Amino acid sequence: MKMFDYEKAIDELSTDIKIDECIILKGTQVKAVYGHGEKIYVKWDEFGRGFTALREEGDEEPDPRCEVDEWTRNPDYDLLFQ
């Protein structure tokens, strides 16, 4: 999938998730997308599967790649590509 597909699918989740970082493979294919909400970090893999971790109180600038030790598989955040 391409970044446009991920952005569209994330918008369709109807949640307040902001994209922080996108990892692109050689070319234009997405490897992973990292984002955050008010109380949650979210990561999507290359298949659009959702993984989450809770944000700590007082996290000013989220950096889930550095701060999150353990991701939990969360199908509620799976992306549907059309």
N, CA, C and O of each residue as an XYZ file, in Angstrom:
328
protein
N       0.828     -1.176      0.000
C       0.000      0.000      0.000
C       0.882      1.253      0.000
O       2.047      1.219      0.398
N       0.306      2.322     -0.444
C       1.011      3.601     -0.486
C       0.489      4.503      0.626
O      -0.565      4.241      1.205
N       1.225      5.558      0.917
C       0.882      6.443      2.024
C      -0.517      7.026      1.867
O      -1.247      7.154      2.850
N      -0.894      7.375      0.657
C      -2.235      7.909      0.432
C      -3.299      6.930      0.922
O      -4.290      7.341      1.525
N      -3.099      5.638      0.665
C      -4.051      4.613      1.100
C      -4.142      4.562      2.626
O      -5.229      4.420      3.187
N      -2.995      4.678      3.288
C      -2.972      4.666      4.757
C      -3.674      5.897      5.325
O      -4.482      5.779      6.247
N      -3.377      7.065      4.787
C      -4.005      8.294      5.275
C      -5.520      8.221      5.156
O      -6.240      8.589      6.084
N      -6.002      7.747      4.017
C      -7.437      7.632      3.789
C      -8.058      6.633      4.764
O      -9.102      6.913      5.353
N      -7.429      5.473      4.941
C      -7.957      4.446      5.842
C      -7.932      4.908      7.303
O      -8.844      4.589      8.065
N      -6.903      5.653      7.696
C      -6.829      6.172      9.071
C      -7.928      7.198      9.302
O      -8.550      7.207     10.364
N      -8.174      8.059      8.325
C      -9.270      9.034      8.438
C     -10.618      8.334      8.594
O     -11.485      8.823      9.317
N     -10.802      7.208      7.933
C     -12.060      6.476      7.998
C     -12.269      5.757      9.331
O     -13.372      5.278      9.597
N     -11.248      5.670     10.167
C     -11.410      5.065     11.491
C     -12.294      5.920     12.393
O     -12.812      5.429     13.396
N     -12.469      7.179     12.052
C     -13.280      8.119     12.842
C     -12.760      8.256     14.268
O     -13.537      8.321     15.220
N     -11.452      8.299     14.403
C     -10.824      8.564     15.692
C      -9.920      9.775     15.541
O      -9.639     10.209     14.424
N      -9.473     10.311     16.638
C      -8.607     11.481     16.615
C      -7.146     11.046     16.661
O      -6.429     11.367     17.609
N      -6.706     10.316     15.640
C      -5.330      9.837     15.557
C      -4.547     10.741     14.617
O      -4.979     11.018     13.498
N      -3.395     11.193     15.083
C      -2.503     12.009     14.263
C      -1.307     11.163     13.852
O      -0.726     10.457     14.675
N      -0.945     11.235     12.586
C       0.200     10.481     12.086
C       1.480     11.193     12.488
O       1.636     12.390     12.246
N       2.399     10.450     13.106
C       3.681     11.008     13.534
C       4.797     10.686     12.540
O       5.633     11.537     12.237
N       4.802      9.466     12.042
C       5.914      9.038     11.195
C       5.459      7.903     10.292
O       4.622      7.082     10.666
N       6.027      7.879      9.102
C       5.753      6.812      8.149
C       7.086      6.262      7.657
O       7.953      7.024      7.229
N       7.252      4.960      7.716
C       8.466      4.301      7.239
C       8.158      3.748      5.843
O       7.262      2.919      5.679
N       8.905      4.212      4.849
C       8.678      3.819      3.460
C       9.793      2.879      3.006
O      10.975      3.147      3.225
N       9.403      1.785      2.376
C      10.377      0.881      1.772
C      10.882      1.493      0.475
O      10.366      2.514      0.019
N      11.880      0.875     -0.109
C      12.398      1.354     -1.381
C      11.241      1.473     -2.373
O      10.494      0.518     -2.585
N      11.106      2.620     -2.960
C       9.967      2.898     -3.823
C       8.944      3.689     -3.043
O       9.283      4.683     -2.401
N       7.703      3.263     -3.088
C       6.647      4.023     -2.407
C       5.808      3.169     -1.480
O       4.778      3.634     -0.994
N       6.214      1.931     -1.217
C       5.430      1.051     -0.356
C       5.683      1.353      1.117
O       6.822      1.576      1.529
N       4.611      1.357      1.903
C       4.693      1.650      3.332
C       5.092      0.397      4.102
O       4.541     -0.682      3.882
N       6.057      0.550      5.009
C       6.456     -0.546      5.905
C       5.722     -0.432      7.235
O       5.240     -1.434      7.763
N       5.633      0.786      7.784
C       4.949      1.007      9.058
C       4.542      2.470      9.163
O       5.169      3.352      8.576
N       3.479      2.707      9.923
C       3.010      4.068     10.197
C       2.818      4.172     11.707
O       2.217      3.293     12.324
N       3.326      5.241     12.293
C       3.186      5.492     13.727
C       2.323      6.726     13.922
O       2.453      7.711     13.196
N       1.444      6.662     14.908
C       0.595      7.804     15.212
C       0.249      7.809     16.685
O       0.669      6.941     17.450
N      -0.530      8.814     17.064
C      -0.951      8.892     18.464
C      -2.302      9.577     18.573
O      -2.704     10.364     17.716
N      -2.981      9.250     19.654
C      -4.203      9.918     20.052
C      -3.952     10.551     21.409
O      -2.810     10.637     21.859
N      -5.000     10.986     22.049
C      -4.848     11.653     23.340
C      -4.226     10.741     24.399
O      -3.400     11.187     25.196
N      -4.620      9.463     24.408
C      -4.134      8.550     25.445
C      -3.533      7.273     24.886
O      -3.356      6.299     25.618
N      -3.219      7.265     23.599
C      -2.777      6.012     22.990
C      -1.766      6.267     21.874
O      -1.838      7.264     21.156
N      -0.821      5.331     21.753
C       0.059      5.274     20.585
C      -0.498      4.189     19.673
O      -1.012      3.178     20.152
N      -0.400      4.389     18.375
C      -0.871      3.395     17.421
C       0.216      3.162     16.384
O       0.872      4.099     15.929
N       0.397      1.895     16.017
C       1.327      1.535     14.951
C       0.587      0.621     13.998
O      -0.143     -0.276     14.420
N       0.782      0.857     12.690
C       0.233     -0.034     11.674
C       1.385     -0.638     10.909
O       2.359      0.047     10.599
N       1.280     -1.926     10.600
C       2.322     -2.584      9.821
C       2.001     -2.479      8.332
O       1.062     -1.787      7.939
N       2.781     -3.166      7.515
C       2.615     -3.063      6.059
C       1.291     -3.649      5.563
O       0.910     -3.429      4.414
N       0.589     -4.391      6.420
C      -0.700     -4.971      6.040
C      -1.878     -4.181      6.601
O      -3.032     -4.535      6.359
N      -1.596     -3.107      7.354
C      -2.653     -2.296      7.952
C      -3.161     -2.835      9.275
O      -4.192     -2.384      9.774
N      -2.439     -3.808      9.855
C      -2.829     -4.326     11.166
C      -2.463     -3.313     12.234
O      -1.385     -2.720     12.193
N      -3.367     -3.113     13.198
C      -3.157     -2.133     14.249
C      -2.539     -2.722     15.506
O      -2.878     -3.828     15.926
N      -1.620     -1.957     16.102
C      -0.987     -2.296     17.378
C      -1.047     -1.044     18.235
O      -0.872      0.060     17.719
N      -1.291     -1.189     19.525
C      -1.424     -0.027     20.393
C      -0.593     -0.159     21.656
O      -0.187     -1.251     22.054
N      -0.355      0.986     22.267
C       0.284      1.080     23.585
C      -0.261      2.342     24.239
O      -0.530      3.331     23.557
N      -0.424      2.310     25.538
C      -0.938      3.476     26.250
C       0.132      4.546     26.392
O       1.309      4.238     26.580
N      -0.280      5.797     26.300
C       0.640      6.919     26.506
C       0.719      7.215     27.994
O      -0.267      7.095     28.720
N       1.894      7.597     28.428
C       2.087      7.980     29.833
C       1.556      9.395     30.046
O       1.570     10.221     29.133
N       1.091      9.659     31.254
C       0.644     11.010     31.597
C       1.778     12.008     31.407
O       2.913     11.743     31.805
N       1.485     13.131     30.812
C       2.480     14.180     30.660
C       3.379     14.044     29.452
O       4.306     14.839     29.297
N       3.144     13.066     28.587
C       3.934     12.959     27.365
C       3.659     14.181     26.500
O       2.554     14.350     25.984
N       4.654     15.019     26.346
C       4.489     16.243     25.565
C       4.589     15.954     24.074
O       3.635     16.172     23.327
N       5.744     15.464     23.645
C       5.960     15.176     22.234
C       6.133     13.677     22.062
O       7.171     13.120     22.419
N       5.117     13.026     21.515
C       5.187     11.565     21.407
C       6.262     11.099     20.438
O       6.438     11.663     19.358
N       6.966     10.075     20.839
C       7.952      9.418     19.984
C       7.841      7.925     20.255
O       8.694      7.355     20.937
N       6.795      7.280     19.727
C       6.539      5.892     20.092
C       7.646      4.924     19.699
O       7.801      3.889     20.346
N       8.415      5.222     18.670
C       9.480      4.296     18.274
C      10.538      4.190     19.360
O      11.179      3.148     19.493
N      10.731      5.238     20.130
C      11.758      5.243     21.174
C      11.195      4.901     22.549
O      11.899      4.321     23.375
N       9.931      5.253     22.808
C       9.408      5.163     24.158
C       8.600      3.913     24.456
O       8.496      3.516     25.616
N       8.031      3.287     23.447
C       7.148      2.150     23.693
C       7.939      0.854     23.656
O       8.572      0.519     22.655
N       7.888      0.128     24.774
C       8.611     -1.134     24.867
C       7.802     -2.297     24.308
O       8.361     -3.222     23.720
N       6.496     -2.249     24.489
C       5.680     -3.389     24.106
C       4.398     -2.938     23.414
O       3.629     -2.147     23.961
N       4.182     -3.445     22.216
C       2.973     -3.159     21.455
C       2.003     -4.318     21.635
O       2.417     -5.475     21.702
N       0.711     -4.005     21.714
C      -0.330     -5.012     21.828
C      -1.157     -5.008     20.553
O      -1.587     -3.952     20.090
N      -1.376     -6.178     19.991
C      -2.199     -6.286     18.786
C      -3.611     -5.826     19.114
O      -4.210     -6.303     20.078
N      -4.152     -4.897     18.316
C      -5.468     -4.335     18.585
C      -6.272     -4.262     17.287
O      -6.128     -3.299     16.534
N      -7.120     -5.266     17.008
C      -7.892     -5.282     15.766
C      -8.847     -4.101     15.612
O      -9.294     -3.818     14.500
N      -9.170     -3.404     16.707
C     -10.031     -2.227     16.606
C      -9.421     -1.139     15.722
O     -10.140     -0.298     15.183
N      -8.112     -1.157     15.575
C      -7.411     -0.143     14.785
C      -6.929     -0.667     13.427
O      -6.162      0.006     12.738
N      -7.375     -1.859     13.048
C      -7.009     -2.379     11.729
C      -7.563     -1.467     10.641
O      -8.669     -0.939     10.761
N      -6.792     -1.290      9.594
C      -7.196     -0.421      8.504
C      -7.882     -1.236      7.408
O      -7.485     -2.364      7.117
N      -8.894     -0.661      6.818
C      -9.605     -1.272      5.697
C      -9.254     -0.480      4.444
O      -9.621      0.688      4.318
N      -8.554     -1.108      3.535
C      -8.149     -0.445      2.295
C      -9.197     -0.738      1.225
O      -9.668     -1.867      1.091
N      -9.554      0.300      0.465
C     -10.560      0.129     -0.585
C      -9.974      0.333     -1.943
O     -10.684      0.226     -2.944
